[in-house]
CSV table of C-alpha atoms in Angstrom, one decimal:
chain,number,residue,atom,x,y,z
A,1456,UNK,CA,0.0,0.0,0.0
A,1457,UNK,CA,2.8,2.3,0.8
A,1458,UNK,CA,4.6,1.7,-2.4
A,1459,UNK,CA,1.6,2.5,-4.2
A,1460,UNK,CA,1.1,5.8,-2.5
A,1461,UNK,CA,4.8,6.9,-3.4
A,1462,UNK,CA,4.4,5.5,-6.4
A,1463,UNK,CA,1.3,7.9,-7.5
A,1464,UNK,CA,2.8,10.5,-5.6
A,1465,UNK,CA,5.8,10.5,-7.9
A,1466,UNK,CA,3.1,10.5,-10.7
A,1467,UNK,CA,1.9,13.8,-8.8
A,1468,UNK,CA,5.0,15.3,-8.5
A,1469,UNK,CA,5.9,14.7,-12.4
A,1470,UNK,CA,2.6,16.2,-13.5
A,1471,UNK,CA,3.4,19.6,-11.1
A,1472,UNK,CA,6.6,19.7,-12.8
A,1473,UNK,CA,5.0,19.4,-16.3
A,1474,UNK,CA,2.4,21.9,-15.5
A,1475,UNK,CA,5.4,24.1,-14.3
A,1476,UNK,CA,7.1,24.0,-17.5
A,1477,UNK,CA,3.8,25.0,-19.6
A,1478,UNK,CA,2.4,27.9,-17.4
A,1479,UNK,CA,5.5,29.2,-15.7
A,1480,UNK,CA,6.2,32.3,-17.5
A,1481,UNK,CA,10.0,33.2,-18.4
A,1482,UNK,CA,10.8,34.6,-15.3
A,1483,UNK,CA,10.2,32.7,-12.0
A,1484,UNK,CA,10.6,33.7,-8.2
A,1485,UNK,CA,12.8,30.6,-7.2
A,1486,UNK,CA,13.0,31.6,-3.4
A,1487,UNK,CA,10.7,33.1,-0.7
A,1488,UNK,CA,11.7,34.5,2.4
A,1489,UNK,CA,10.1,34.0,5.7
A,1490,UNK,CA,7.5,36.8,5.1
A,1491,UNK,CA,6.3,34.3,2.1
A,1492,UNK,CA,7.8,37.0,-0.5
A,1493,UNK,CA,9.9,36.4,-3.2
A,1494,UNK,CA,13.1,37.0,-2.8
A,1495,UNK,CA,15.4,35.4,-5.6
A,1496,UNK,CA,14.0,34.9,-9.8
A,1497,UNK,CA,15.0,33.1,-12.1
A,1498,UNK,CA,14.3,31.6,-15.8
A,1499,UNK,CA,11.7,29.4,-16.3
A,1500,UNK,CA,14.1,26.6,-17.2
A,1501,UNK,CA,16.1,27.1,-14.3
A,1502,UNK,CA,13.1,25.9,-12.0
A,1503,UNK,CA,11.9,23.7,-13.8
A,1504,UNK,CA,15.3,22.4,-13.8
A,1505,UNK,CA,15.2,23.1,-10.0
A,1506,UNK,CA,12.0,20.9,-9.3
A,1507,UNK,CA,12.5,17.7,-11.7
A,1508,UNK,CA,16.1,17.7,-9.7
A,1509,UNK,CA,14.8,18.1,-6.6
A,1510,UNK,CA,11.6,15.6,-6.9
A,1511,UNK,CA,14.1,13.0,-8.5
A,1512,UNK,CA,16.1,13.6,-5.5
A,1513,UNK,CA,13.8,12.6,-3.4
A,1514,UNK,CA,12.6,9.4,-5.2
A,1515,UNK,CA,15.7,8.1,-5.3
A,1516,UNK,CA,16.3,8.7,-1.2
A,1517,UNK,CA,13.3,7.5,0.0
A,1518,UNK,CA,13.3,4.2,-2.8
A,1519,UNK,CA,16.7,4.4,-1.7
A,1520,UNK,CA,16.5,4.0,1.9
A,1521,UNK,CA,13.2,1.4,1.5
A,1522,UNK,CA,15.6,-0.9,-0.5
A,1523,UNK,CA,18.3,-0.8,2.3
A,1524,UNK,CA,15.8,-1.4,4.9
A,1525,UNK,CA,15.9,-4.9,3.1
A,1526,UNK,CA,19.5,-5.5,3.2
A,1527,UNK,CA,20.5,-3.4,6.5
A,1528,UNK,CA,22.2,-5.5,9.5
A,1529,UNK,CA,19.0,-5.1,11.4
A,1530,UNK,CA,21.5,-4.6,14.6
A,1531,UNK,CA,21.9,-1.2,13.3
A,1532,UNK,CA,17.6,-0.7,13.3
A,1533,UNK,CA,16.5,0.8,16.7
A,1534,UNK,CA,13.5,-0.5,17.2
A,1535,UNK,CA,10.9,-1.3,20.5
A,1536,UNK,CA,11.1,-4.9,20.9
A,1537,UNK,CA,14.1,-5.5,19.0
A,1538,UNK,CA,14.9,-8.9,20.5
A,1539,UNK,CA,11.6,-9.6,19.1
A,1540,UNK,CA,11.5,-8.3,15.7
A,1541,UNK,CA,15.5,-9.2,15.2
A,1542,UNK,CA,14.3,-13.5,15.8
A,1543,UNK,CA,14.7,-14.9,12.6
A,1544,UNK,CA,10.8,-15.4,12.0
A,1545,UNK,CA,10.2,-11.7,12.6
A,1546,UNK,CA,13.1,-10.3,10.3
A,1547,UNK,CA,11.2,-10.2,6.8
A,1548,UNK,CA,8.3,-8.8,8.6
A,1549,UNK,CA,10.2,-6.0,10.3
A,1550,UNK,CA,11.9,-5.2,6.9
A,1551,UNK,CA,8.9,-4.9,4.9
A,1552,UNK,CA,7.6,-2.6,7.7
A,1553,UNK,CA,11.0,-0.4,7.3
A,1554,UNK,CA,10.5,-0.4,4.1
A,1555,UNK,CA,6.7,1.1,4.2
A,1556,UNK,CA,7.6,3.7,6.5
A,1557,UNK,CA,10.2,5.1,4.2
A,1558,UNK,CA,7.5,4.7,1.5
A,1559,UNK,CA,5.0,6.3,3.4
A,1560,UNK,CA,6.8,9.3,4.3
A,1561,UNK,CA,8.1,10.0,1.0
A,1562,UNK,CA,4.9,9.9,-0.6
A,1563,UNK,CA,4.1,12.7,2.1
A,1564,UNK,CA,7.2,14.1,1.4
A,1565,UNK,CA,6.2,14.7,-2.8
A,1566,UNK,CA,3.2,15.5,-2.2
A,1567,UNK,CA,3.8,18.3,0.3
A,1568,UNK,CA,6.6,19.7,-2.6
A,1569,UNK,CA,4.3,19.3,-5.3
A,1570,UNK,CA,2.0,21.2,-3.7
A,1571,UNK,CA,4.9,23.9,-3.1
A,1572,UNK,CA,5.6,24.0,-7.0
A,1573,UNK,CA,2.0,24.4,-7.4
A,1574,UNK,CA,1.4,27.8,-5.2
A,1575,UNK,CA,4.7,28.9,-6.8
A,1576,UNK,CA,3.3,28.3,-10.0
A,1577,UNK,CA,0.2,30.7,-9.3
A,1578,UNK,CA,2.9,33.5,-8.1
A,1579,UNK,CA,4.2,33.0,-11.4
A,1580,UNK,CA,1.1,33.2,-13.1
A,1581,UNK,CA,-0.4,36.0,-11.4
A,1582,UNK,CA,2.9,38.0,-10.4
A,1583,UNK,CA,2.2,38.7,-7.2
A,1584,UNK,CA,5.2,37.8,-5.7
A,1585,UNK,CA,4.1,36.6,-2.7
A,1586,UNK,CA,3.3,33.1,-1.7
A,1587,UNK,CA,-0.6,32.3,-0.5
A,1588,UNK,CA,-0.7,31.8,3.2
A,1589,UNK,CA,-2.1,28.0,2.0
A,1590,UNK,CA,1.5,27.0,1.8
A,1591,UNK,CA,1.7,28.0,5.9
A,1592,UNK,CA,-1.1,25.6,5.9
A,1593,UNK,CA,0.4,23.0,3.4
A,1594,UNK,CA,3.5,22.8,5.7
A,1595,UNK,CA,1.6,22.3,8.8
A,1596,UNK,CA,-0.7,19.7,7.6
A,1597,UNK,CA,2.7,18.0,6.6
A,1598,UNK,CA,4.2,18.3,10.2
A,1599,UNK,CA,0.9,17.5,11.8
A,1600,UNK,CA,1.2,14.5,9.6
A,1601,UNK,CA,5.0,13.5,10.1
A,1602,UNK,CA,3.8,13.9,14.0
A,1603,UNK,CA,1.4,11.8,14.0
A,1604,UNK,CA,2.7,9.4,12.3
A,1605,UNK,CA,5.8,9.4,14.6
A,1606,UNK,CA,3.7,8.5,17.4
A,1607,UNK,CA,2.6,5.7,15.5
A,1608,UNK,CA,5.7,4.4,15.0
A,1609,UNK,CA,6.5,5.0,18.5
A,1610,UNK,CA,3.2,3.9,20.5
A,1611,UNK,CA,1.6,1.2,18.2
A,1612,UNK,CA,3.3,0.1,14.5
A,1613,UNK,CA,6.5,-2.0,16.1
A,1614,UNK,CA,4.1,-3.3,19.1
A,1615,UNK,CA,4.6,-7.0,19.9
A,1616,UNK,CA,1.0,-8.5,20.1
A,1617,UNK,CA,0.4,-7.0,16.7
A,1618,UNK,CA,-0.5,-9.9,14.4
């Protein structure tokens, strides 16, 4: 399940970058400071550059770090229970977990950028230079989520008497 969410959030993210590179106009605002307003421009190819290298970036760490979770010496994993989960019979298990969390995160993790590119993309358009406050809310529904799911991990995913 967690595969297929990164997956389609790559999918996402590839469309954002698309749209960027047929409505961003020839110059771009490429940076905002902390009052949401641009601060740095750029060419359009530049951030579209910018975004496919960043969103490839961040496929290839979070596929990255899912494939090591299968190959990791799982002495290395800190995990509740880890006499448990390190018992032969539980190995497989506890990688394919490791594996979905780094999955699961990414997909977060593109999604929350796509949606970046996307309010940068109606600063563009409009040339307002200055980011919606919807981003503010973007970000925190990202943390909220990264928080949450934390706790999971923390309180219930790794428990013993799950089946």
């Amino acid at each position: 399940m967690s595969r297929r969410a990164f997956t389609a959030a790559a999918g996402l993210y590839a469309v954002a970058v698309v749209c960027c590179a047929l409505f961003w106009p020839e110059r771009v605002p490429l940076h905002f400071g902390f009052g949401l307003g641009a601060d740095s421009y750029g060419s359009k190819w530049a951030g579209v550059a910018m975004a496919a290298a960043i969103g490839l970036s961040m496929v290839a760490l979070f596929a990255g770090c899912a494939w090591i979770a299968g190959r990791i010496n799982l002495d290395l994993v800190n995990v509740r229970h880890a006499e448990f989960w390190r018992a032969p019979e539980n190995e497989e298990r506890l990688r394919r977990m490791l594996a979905d969390d780094m999955y699961q995160v990414g997909a977060a993790t593109l999604v929350l950028i796509a949606g970046v590119f996307g309010f940068v993309t109606e600063v563009a358009v409009t040339g307002r230079d200055e980011l919606s406050w919807w981003v503010v809310v973007l970000l925190a529904g990202y943390l909220a989520y990264l928080a949450g799911w934390t706790g999971w991990l923390l309180t219930g995913r790794y428990r013993v008497d799950r089946p």
